[in-house]
mmCIF file of C-alpha atoms and ligand atoms in Angstrom:
data_model
loop_
_atom_site.group_PDB
_atom_site.id
_atom_site.type_symbol
_atom_site.label_atom_id
_atom_site.label_comp_id
_atom_site.label_asym_id
_atom_site.label_seq_id
_atom_site.Cartn_x
_atom_site.Cartn_y
_atom_site.Cartn_z
ATOM 1 C CA MET A 1092 107.156 282.621 108.790
ATOM 2 C CA LEU A 1093 106.441 279.041 109.911
ATOM 3 C CA SER A 1094 104.177 278.474 112.930
ATOM 4 C CA GLU A 1095 105.486 276.252 115.767
ATOM 5 C CA LYS A 1096 103.255 273.403 114.566
ATOM 6 C CA GLN A 1097 104.474 273.770 110.980
ATOM 7 C CA LYS A 1098 108.074 273.724 112.231
ATOM 8 C CA LEU A 1099 107.501 270.525 114.172
ATOM 9 C CA ASP A 1100 105.731 268.841 111.224
ATOM 10 C CA THR A 1101 108.489 269.921 108.825
ATOM 11 C CA LEU A 1102 111.233 268.761 111.170
ATOM 12 C CA MET A 1103 109.604 265.351 111.578
ATOM 13 C CA LEU A 1104 109.339 264.839 107.821
ATOM 14 C CA LEU A 1105 112.639 266.504 106.964
ATOM 15 C CA GLY A 1106 114.677 263.292 106.713
ATOM 16 C CA ILE A 1107 112.225 261.850 104.189
ATOM 17 C CA GLU A 1108 112.108 265.126 102.243
ATOM 18 C CA LEU A 1109 115.893 265.481 101.995
ATOM 19 C CA ASN A 1110 116.452 261.828 101.143
ATOM 20 C CA ARG A 1111 114.137 262.134 98.144
ATOM 21 C CA ILE A 1112 116.522 264.625 96.527
ATOM 22 C CA HIS A 1113 119.304 263.091 94.452
ATOM 23 C CA ASP A 1114 121.075 266.074 92.904
ATOM 24 C CA LEU A 1115 123.713 267.742 95.072
ATOM 25 C CA ASP A 1116 122.970 271.350 94.074
ATOM 26 C CA ILE A 1117 119.210 270.959 94.459
ATOM 27 C CA LEU A 1118 119.796 269.369 97.869
ATOM 28 C CA LEU A 1119 122.032 272.235 99.055
ATOM 29 C CA GLU A 1120 119.414 274.733 97.930
ATOM 30 C CA ARG A 1121 116.684 272.878 99.870
ATOM 31 C CA VAL A 1122 118.820 272.453 102.998
ATOM 32 C CA LEU A 1123 119.485 276.184 103.107
ATOM 33 C CA THR A 1124 115.866 277.152 102.429
ATOM 34 C CA ARG A 1125 114.568 274.849 105.156
ATOM 35 C CA ALA A 1126 117.264 275.867 107.666
ATOM 36 C CA ARG A 1127 116.391 279.545 107.176
ATOM 37 C CA GLN A 1128 112.663 278.829 107.513
ATOM 38 C CA PHE A 1129 113.148 277.095 110.883
ATOM 39 C CA VAL A 1130 114.806 280.110 112.488
ATOM 40 C CA ASN A 1131 113.299 282.806 110.275
ATOM 41 C CA ALA A 1132 116.670 283.962 108.973
ATOM 42 C CA ASP A 1133 117.113 286.509 106.206
ATOM 43 C CA ALA A 1134 120.181 284.940 104.606
ATOM 44 C CA GLY A 1135 122.543 282.003 104.659
ATOM 45 C CA SER A 1136 125.298 280.089 102.912
ATOM 46 C CA ILE A 1137 126.612 276.560 102.610
ATOM 47 C CA TYR A 1138 130.278 275.692 102.194
ATOM 48 C CA ILE A 1139 131.412 272.251 101.060
ATOM 49 C CA ARG A 1140 134.700 270.834 102.291
ATOM 50 C CA GLN A 1141 137.238 269.816 99.682
ATOM 51 C CA GLY A 1142 140.430 268.727 101.386
ATOM 52 C CA ASP A 1143 141.701 271.630 103.483
ATOM 53 C CA ARG A 1144 139.440 274.225 101.818
ATOM 54 C CA LEU A 1145 135.776 275.167 102.196
ATOM 55 C CA ILE A 1146 134.166 275.920 98.849
ATOM 56 C CA PHE A 1147 131.316 278.443 98.832
ATOM 57 C CA ALA A 1148 128.540 276.353 97.276
ATOM 58 C CA GLN A 1149 125.150 277.911 97.907
ATOM 59 C CA SER A 1150 123.820 281.258 99.103
ATOM 60 C CA GLN A 1151 120.459 282.875 99.706
ATOM 61 C CA ASN A 1152 119.627 286.406 100.771
ATOM 62 C CA ASP A 1153 116.006 287.600 100.931
ATOM 63 C CA THR A 1154 116.895 291.300 101.354
ATOM 64 C CA LEU A 1155 119.179 291.414 98.314
ATOM 65 C CA GLN A 1156 116.820 289.143 96.327
ATOM 66 C CA SER A 1157 113.885 291.511 96.982
ATOM 67 C CA LYS A 1158 115.799 294.331 95.235
ATOM 68 C CA LEU A 1159 115.988 292.345 91.974
ATOM 69 C CA PRO A 1160 113.274 292.160 89.292
ATOM 70 C CA VAL A 1161 110.925 289.153 89.678
ATOM 71 C CA GLY A 1162 112.455 285.921 88.351
ATOM 72 C CA GLU A 1163 116.042 287.218 88.415
ATOM 73 C CA LYS A 1164 118.568 285.379 90.554
ATOM 74 C CA LEU A 1165 121.403 286.691 92.690
ATOM 75 C CA ILE A 1166 124.842 286.129 91.263
ATOM 76 C CA TYR A 1167 127.579 285.128 93.651
ATOM 77 C CA GLN A 1168 131.258 284.764 93.166
ATOM 78 C CA THR A 1169 132.582 281.320 93.982
ATOM 79 C CA PHE A 1170 135.405 281.469 96.475
ATOM 80 C CA SER A 1171 137.007 279.288 99.087
ATOM 81 C CA VAL A 1172 138.367 279.698 102.610
ATOM 82 C CA ALA A 1173 140.925 277.598 104.441
ATOM 83 C CA VAL A 1174 139.822 275.053 107.029
ATOM 84 C CA ASP A 1175 141.636 276.833 109.858
ATOM 85 C CA PRO A 1176 140.579 278.900 112.877
ATOM 86 C CA THR A 1177 141.098 282.354 111.285
ATOM 87 C CA SER A 1178 137.634 282.660 109.689
ATOM 88 C CA ILE A 1179 134.261 281.861 111.251
ATOM 89 C CA ALA A 1180 133.408 279.076 108.766
ATOM 90 C CA GLY A 1181 137.018 277.790 108.861
ATOM 91 C CA TYR A 1182 136.946 277.626 112.663
ATOM 92 C CA ALA A 1183 133.690 275.623 112.705
ATOM 93 C CA ALA A 1184 135.111 273.204 110.097
ATOM 94 C CA ALA A 1185 138.466 272.850 111.856
ATOM 95 C CA THR A 1186 137.017 272.287 115.340
ATOM 96 C CA GLY A 1187 133.609 270.739 114.575
ATOM 97 C CA LYS A 1188 132.067 273.316 116.932
ATOM 98 C CA LEU A 1189 128.912 275.361 116.430
ATOM 99 C CA LEU A 1190 129.386 279.145 116.643
ATOM 100 C CA ASN A 1191 126.531 281.398 117.678
ATOM 101 C CA ILE A 1192 127.552 285.048 117.247
ATOM 102 C CA PRO A 1193 124.944 287.684 118.248
ATOM 103 C CA ASP A 1194 126.664 290.485 116.283
ATOM 104 C CA VAL A 1195 129.630 289.849 113.976
ATOM 105 C CA TYR A 1196 130.588 293.559 114.075
ATOM 106 C CA THR A 1197 131.175 293.498 117.834
ATOM 107 C CA LEU A 1198 133.206 290.287 117.836
ATOM 108 C CA SER A 1199 135.951 290.475 120.442
ATOM 109 C CA PRO A 1200 139.367 291.101 118.772
ATOM 110 C CA ASP A 1201 140.978 288.378 120.899
ATOM 111 C CA LYS A 1202 138.918 285.670 119.187
ATOM 112 C CA ARG A 1203 141.002 283.548 116.813
ATOM 113 C CA TYR A 1204 138.334 283.839 114.134
ATOM 114 C CA GLN A 1205 137.301 287.181 112.691
ATOM 115 C CA PHE A 1206 134.435 288.288 110.474
ATOM 116 C CA SER A 1207 135.342 289.186 106.902
ATOM 117 C CA ARG A 1208 133.519 292.379 105.864
ATOM 118 C CA ARG A 1209 134.231 291.860 102.166
ATOM 119 C CA PHE A 1210 130.760 290.572 101.221
ATOM 120 C CA ASP A 1211 128.954 293.338 103.154
ATOM 121 C CA GLN A 1212 131.178 296.015 101.618
ATOM 122 C CA ALA A 1213 130.635 294.706 98.086
ATOM 123 C CA SER A 1214 126.866 294.151 98.383
ATOM 124 C CA GLY A 1215 125.755 296.861 100.829
ATOM 125 C CA TYR A 1216 124.227 294.135 103.031
ATOM 126 C CA VAL A 1217 124.622 294.304 106.821
ATOM 127 C CA THR A 1218 125.345 290.979 108.512
ATOM 128 C CA ARG A 1219 124.571 290.932 112.244
ATOM 129 C CA SER A 1220 123.628 287.649 113.929
ATOM 130 C CA MET A 1221 125.248 284.504 112.585
ATOM 131 C CA LEU A 1222 124.837 280.818 113.415
ATOM 132 C CA THR A 1223 127.521 278.554 111.940
ATOM 133 C CA ILE A 1224 127.011 274.802 112.152
ATOM 134 C CA PRO A 1225 129.350 272.074 110.874
ATOM 135 C CA LEU A 1226 127.708 269.325 108.797
ATOM 136 C CA ILE A 1227 129.100 266.176 110.442
ATOM 137 C CA THR A 1228 128.428 262.583 109.341
ATOM 138 C CA SER A 1229 127.929 259.648 111.699
ATOM 139 C CA LYS A 1230 131.609 258.778 111.027
ATOM 140 C CA LYS A 1231 132.572 262.225 112.388
ATOM 141 C CA GLU A 1232 133.612 263.478 108.982
ATOM 142 C CA ILE A 1233 132.963 267.205 108.403
ATOM 143 C CA LEU A 1234 131.348 267.575 104.967
ATOM 144 C CA GLY A 1235 130.788 271.299 105.089
ATOM 145 C CA ILE A 1236 129.393 274.274 106.942
ATOM 146 C CA LEU A 1237 125.894 275.656 107.182
ATOM 147 C CA GLN A 1238 125.844 279.352 107.995
ATOM 148 C CA ILE A 1239 122.577 281.124 108.801
ATOM 149 C CA ILE A 1240 122.535 284.903 108.943
ATOM 150 C CA ASN A 1241 120.297 287.546 110.540
ATOM 151 C CA ALA A 1242 117.515 285.803 112.450
ATOM 152 C CA GLN A 1243 114.386 287.974 112.521
ATOM 153 C CA ASP A 1244 111.598 288.462 115.049
ATOM 154 C CA HIS A 1245 107.901 288.846 114.164
ATOM 155 C CA GLU A 1246 108.458 292.467 113.202
ATOM 156 C CA LYS A 1247 111.389 291.580 110.945
ATOM 157 C CA ARG A 1248 113.900 293.091 113.355
ATOM 158 C CA ILE A 1249 117.261 291.340 113.481
ATOM 159 C CA ARG A 1250 117.653 289.271 116.640
ATOM 160 C CA PRO A 1251 120.409 286.994 117.984
ATOM 161 C CA PHE A 1252 119.952 283.230 117.470
ATOM 162 C CA SER A 1253 118.523 281.572 120.606
ATOM 163 C CA GLN A 1254 119.596 278.369 122.348
ATOM 164 C CA THR A 1255 116.470 276.718 120.933
ATOM 165 C CA ASP A 1256 117.631 277.756 117.441
ATOM 166 C CA GLU A 1257 120.988 276.102 118.163
ATOM 167 C CA LYS A 1258 119.343 272.834 119.230
ATOM 168 C CA VAL A 1259 116.969 272.741 116.243
ATOM 169 C CA MET A 1260 119.794 273.527 113.831
ATOM 170 C CA LEU A 1261 122.089 270.852 115.295
ATOM 171 C CA HIS A 1262 119.360 268.270 114.794
ATOM 172 C CA PHE A 1263 118.704 269.649 111.319
ATOM 173 C CA ALA A 1264 122.420 269.576 110.408
ATOM 174 C CA GLY A 1265 122.645 265.890 111.363
ATOM 175 C CA MET A 1266 119.898 265.004 108.907
ATOM 176 C CA ALA A 1267 121.313 267.308 106.240
ATOM 177 C CA ALA A 1268 124.741 265.643 106.562
ATOM 178 C CA VAL A 1269 123.246 262.182 105.909
ATOM 179 C CA ALA A 1270 121.456 263.427 102.775
ATOM 180 C CA LEU A 1271 124.541 265.366 101.678
ATOM 181 C CA GLU A 1272 126.823 262.334 101.960
ATOM 182 C CA ARG A 1273 124.461 260.328 99.751
ATOM 183 C CA ALA A 1274 124.092 263.133 97.186
ATOM 184 C CA GLN A 1275 127.883 263.535 97.039
ATOM 185 C CA MET A 1276 128.213 259.816 96.231
ATOM 186 C CA THR A 1277 125.640 260.167 93.440
ATOM 187 C CA ARG A 1278 127.474 263.246 92.113
ATOM 188 C CA ALA A 1279 130.806 261.358 92.216
ATOM 189 C CA MET A 1280 129.239 258.550 90.175
ATOM 190 C CA ILE A 1281 127.917 261.055 87.621
ATOM 191 C CA LEU A 1282 131.317 262.761 87.391
ATOM 192 C CA ARG A 1283 132.973 259.392 86.699
ATOM 193 C CA MET A 1284 130.554 258.802 83.838
ATOM 194 C CA ILE A 1285 131.214 262.306 82.527
ATOM 195 C CA ARG A 1286 134.934 261.545 82.605
ATOM 196 C CA MET A 1287 134.201 258.511 80.447
ATOM 197 C CA ALA A 1288 132.534 260.825 77.918
ATOM 198 C CA GLU A 1289 135.511 263.179 78.186
ATOM 199 C CA MET A 1290 137.814 260.398 77.031
ATOM 200 C CA ARG A 1291 135.789 260.271 73.822
ATOM 201 C CA ASP A 1292 135.607 264.046 73.430
ATOM 202 C CA PRO A 1293 138.226 265.764 75.597
ATOM 203 C CA ARG A 1294 137.595 269.257 74.211
ATOM 204 C CA GLU A 1295 135.188 270.571 76.853
ATOM 205 C CA THR A 1296 132.707 268.026 78.140
ATOM 206 C CA GLY A 1297 133.046 269.073 81.852
ATOM 207 C CA PRO A 1298 132.088 272.770 81.562
ATOM 208 C CA HIS A 1299 129.681 271.904 78.726
ATOM 209 C CA VAL A 1300 127.558 269.523 80.842
ATOM 210 C CA ASN A 1301 127.383 272.025 83.687
ATOM 211 C CA ARG A 1302 126.244 274.706 81.273
ATOM 212 C CA VAL A 1303 123.631 272.411 79.724
ATOM 213 C CA ALA A 1304 122.375 271.497 83.228
ATOM 214 C CA ASP A 1305 122.037 275.167 84.249
ATOM 215 C CA PHE A 1306 120.326 276.154 80.986
ATOM 216 C CA SER A 1307 117.962 273.161 81.179
ATOM 217 C CA LEU A 1308 116.862 274.132 84.672
ATOM 218 C CA GLU A 1309 116.355 277.781 83.774
ATOM 219 C CA ILE A 1310 114.267 276.891 80.704
ATOM 220 C CA TYR A 1311 112.264 274.275 82.614
ATOM 221 C CA GLU A 1312 111.514 276.597 85.545
ATOM 222 C CA HIS A 1313 110.191 279.360 83.262
ATOM 223 C CA TRP A 1314 108.206 276.812 81.233
ATOM 224 C CA ALA A 1315 106.716 275.175 84.358
ATOM 225 C CA ARG A 1316 105.861 278.414 86.201
ATOM 226 C CA ARG A 1317 104.088 279.825 83.157
ATOM 227 C CA ARG A 1318 101.961 276.675 83.087
ATOM 228 C CA HIS A 1319 101.252 276.871 86.843
ATOM 229 C CA ILE A 1320 102.711 273.455 87.522
ATOM 230 C CA PRO A 1321 102.624 272.767 91.302
ATOM 231 C CA GLU A 1322 105.866 273.647 93.145
ATOM 232 C CA LYS A 1323 106.203 270.060 94.427
ATOM 233 C CA GLU A 1324 106.152 268.732 90.859
ATOM 234 C CA ILE A 1325 108.634 271.411 89.749
ATOM 235 C CA ASP A 1326 111.034 270.473 92.569
ATOM 236 C CA LYS A 1327 110.874 266.783 91.696
ATOM 237 C CA THR A 1328 111.495 267.403 88.015
ATOM 238 C CA ARG A 1329 114.349 269.865 88.636
ATOM 239 C CA ASP A 1330 116.138 267.190 90.642
ATOM 240 C CA VAL A 1331 115.910 264.541 87.903
ATOM 241 C CA LEU A 1332 116.445 267.051 85.098
ATOM 242 C CA ARG A 1333 119.706 268.385 86.522
ATOM 243 C CA MET A 1334 121.245 264.938 86.761
ATOM 244 C CA ALA A 1335 119.885 263.878 83.367
ATOM 245 C CA ALA A 1336 121.310 267.039 81.785
ATOM 246 C CA MET A 1337 124.701 266.426 83.382
ATOM 247 C CA LEU A 1338 124.697 262.884 82.010
ATOM 248 C CA HIS A 1339 123.567 263.744 78.499
ATOM 249 C CA ASP A 1340 127.102 263.706 77.067
ATOM 250 C CA VAL A 1341 127.582 260.062 78.044
ATOM 251 C CA GLY A 1342 125.740 259.360 74.770
ATOM 252 C CA LYS A 1343 128.936 260.427 72.981
ATOM 253 C CA VAL A 1344 130.274 256.892 73.514
ATOM 254 C CA ALA A 1345 127.843 255.905 70.730
ATOM 255 C CA THR A 1346 128.940 258.685 68.327
ATOM 256 C CA SER A 1347 131.407 257.816 65.590
ATOM 257 C CA ASP A 1348 134.965 259.166 65.953
ATOM 258 C CA LEU A 1349 134.745 260.399 62.364
ATOM 259 C CA ILE A 1350 132.096 262.874 63.480
ATOM 260 C CA LEU A 1351 133.145 263.452 67.090
ATOM 261 C CA LYS A 1352 136.749 264.250 66.266
ATOM 262 C CA LYS A 1353 136.241 265.910 62.909
ATOM 263 C CA PRO A 1354 138.429 269.043 62.979
ATOM 264 C CA THR A 1355 136.359 270.933 60.419
ATOM 265 C CA GLN A 1356 132.706 271.993 60.470
ATOM 266 C CA LEU A 1357 130.118 269.188 60.428
ATOM 267 C CA SER A 1358 127.842 268.727 57.413
ATOM 268 C CA SER A 1359 124.103 268.966 58.131
ATOM 269 C CA GLU A 1360 123.825 265.122 58.059
ATOM 270 C CA GLU A 1361 126.760 264.782 60.456
ATOM 271 C CA TYR A 1362 125.231 267.428 62.718
ATOM 272 C CA GLU A 1363 121.992 265.392 62.875
ATOM 273 C CA VAL A 1364 124.030 262.337 63.976
ATOM 274 C CA MET A 1365 125.920 264.462 66.523
ATOM 275 C CA LYS A 1366 122.648 265.684 68.065
ATOM 276 C CA GLN A 1367 121.701 262.074 68.769
ATOM 277 C CA HIS A 1368 124.171 261.951 71.698
ATOM 278 C CA THR A 1369 121.547 263.692 73.831
ATOM 279 C CA ILE A 1370 119.075 260.878 73.088
ATOM 280 C CA GLN A 1371 121.549 257.993 73.377
ATOM 281 C CA ALA A 1372 122.320 258.933 77.004
ATOM 282 C CA PRO A 1373 118.740 258.882 78.441
ATOM 283 C CA ASP A 1374 118.223 255.570 76.622
ATOM 284 C CA SER A 1375 121.047 254.178 78.773
ATOM 285 C CA PHE A 1376 119.488 255.541 81.987
ATOM 286 C CA PRO A 1377 115.761 254.715 82.019
ATOM 287 C CA MET A 1378 115.214 256.719 85.249
ATOM 288 C CA PHE A 1379 116.046 259.869 83.272
ATOM 289 C CA SER A 1380 113.933 258.956 80.263
ATOM 290 C CA PRO A 1381 111.724 261.809 78.998
ATOM 291 C CA ILE A 1382 108.738 259.566 79.867
ATOM 292 C CA THR A 1383 109.477 260.156 83.566
ATOM 293 C CA MET A 1384 109.278 263.926 83.013
ATOM 294 C CA LYS A 1385 105.523 264.361 83.479
ATOM 295 C CA ARG A 1386 103.691 266.945 81.474
ATOM 296 C CA PRO A 1387 100.209 268.273 82.183
ATOM 297 C CA PRO A 1388 97.689 267.125 79.505
ATOM 298 C CA SER A 1389 97.239 270.672 78.149
ATOM 299 C CA SER A 1390 100.928 271.388 77.544
ATOM 300 C CA PRO A 1391 102.478 271.226 74.062
HETATM 301 FE FE1 FE2 B 2610 126.536 267.648 74.692
#
C-alpha cells in the first residue's frame, strides 16, 4: 500500500512515466496497476472504445491472481459491451460521467445501468465497490473506460471509494488519456506496416505477429527475472520488445516471392533465407535494433 507521500510523488511524475511507454498493451497494464495502487483497489479493468462498442482490453485481480501458482497469469475472455446506458461501463462511455458505486449488489433497480454478475458467477469473485471513470481526451473524445474494483482499507476490508479517490482518479484519467491517445497512434502506425507485410504474405501475418509478440514477452520476462534484472529495466525492454516483435514481419518485404509464396515445404537453404525476415525488419528500424536491448555483462 502506498503512503500519502509516495502517492503524491507518483502522481507528480505520472505524466512523465506514462509518456515514456510506447506500446499500447504495456501502457494499459501500467495505467491499471498505478490506478489501483492510488486507491488500494483489489481489481480493475480497462475497456477501449471502438466505434459504438467497448472492448475489454486489460484486467487485473489480486485475489484471483494470489490463488494461481507463482509466475502464472490470469486468463480472461475478450468480450465487448455496447456504448449505451444499460451497463455500468457503457453508461460512463455514453455520458462521459464518472460512476462511484459503493456496492454493485445493492444497486437500485430503477437505475438505467445494471451490474452484470456473469464474471463473479464464473470466477467466484465478489465485486462490491466500483469506480468507473471515462478516459477523455482534451478534444472531449472518449477513448475508453477505467474501472477500479473493491477499494480496501488498511485491514484489507472492502470499502466504498471516497470523494478524494474520485478526484485523484479523475486527474489520473486525464493523464492516462493523453498517453493512451499517443500509444494508439503508434499502434495504428505499426498496424499499417503490418498490413504492408500482409500484402506480401497474406496467409496469417496479423495473428502471427501478435503471437510472436506475446511469446517474446513471456520468454524475455522469465529470462530477465531469473537473472535478477531490475524491474525498471525489464519494463523498458518489454515496451520496446513488444513493438519490435510486432514489426518483425515487415522484413518479409525483402524476402523473395519464390520462397515466400512457395506452396510446398521449404528446403533447408530456403528456410535459412526465410528466417532472415526477422533480422531484415530490425535493420529497418534502428530503435528496435538488438543493440538497444541491454544485457548485463554476465548474461550469455
Ligand atoms: Fe514472422
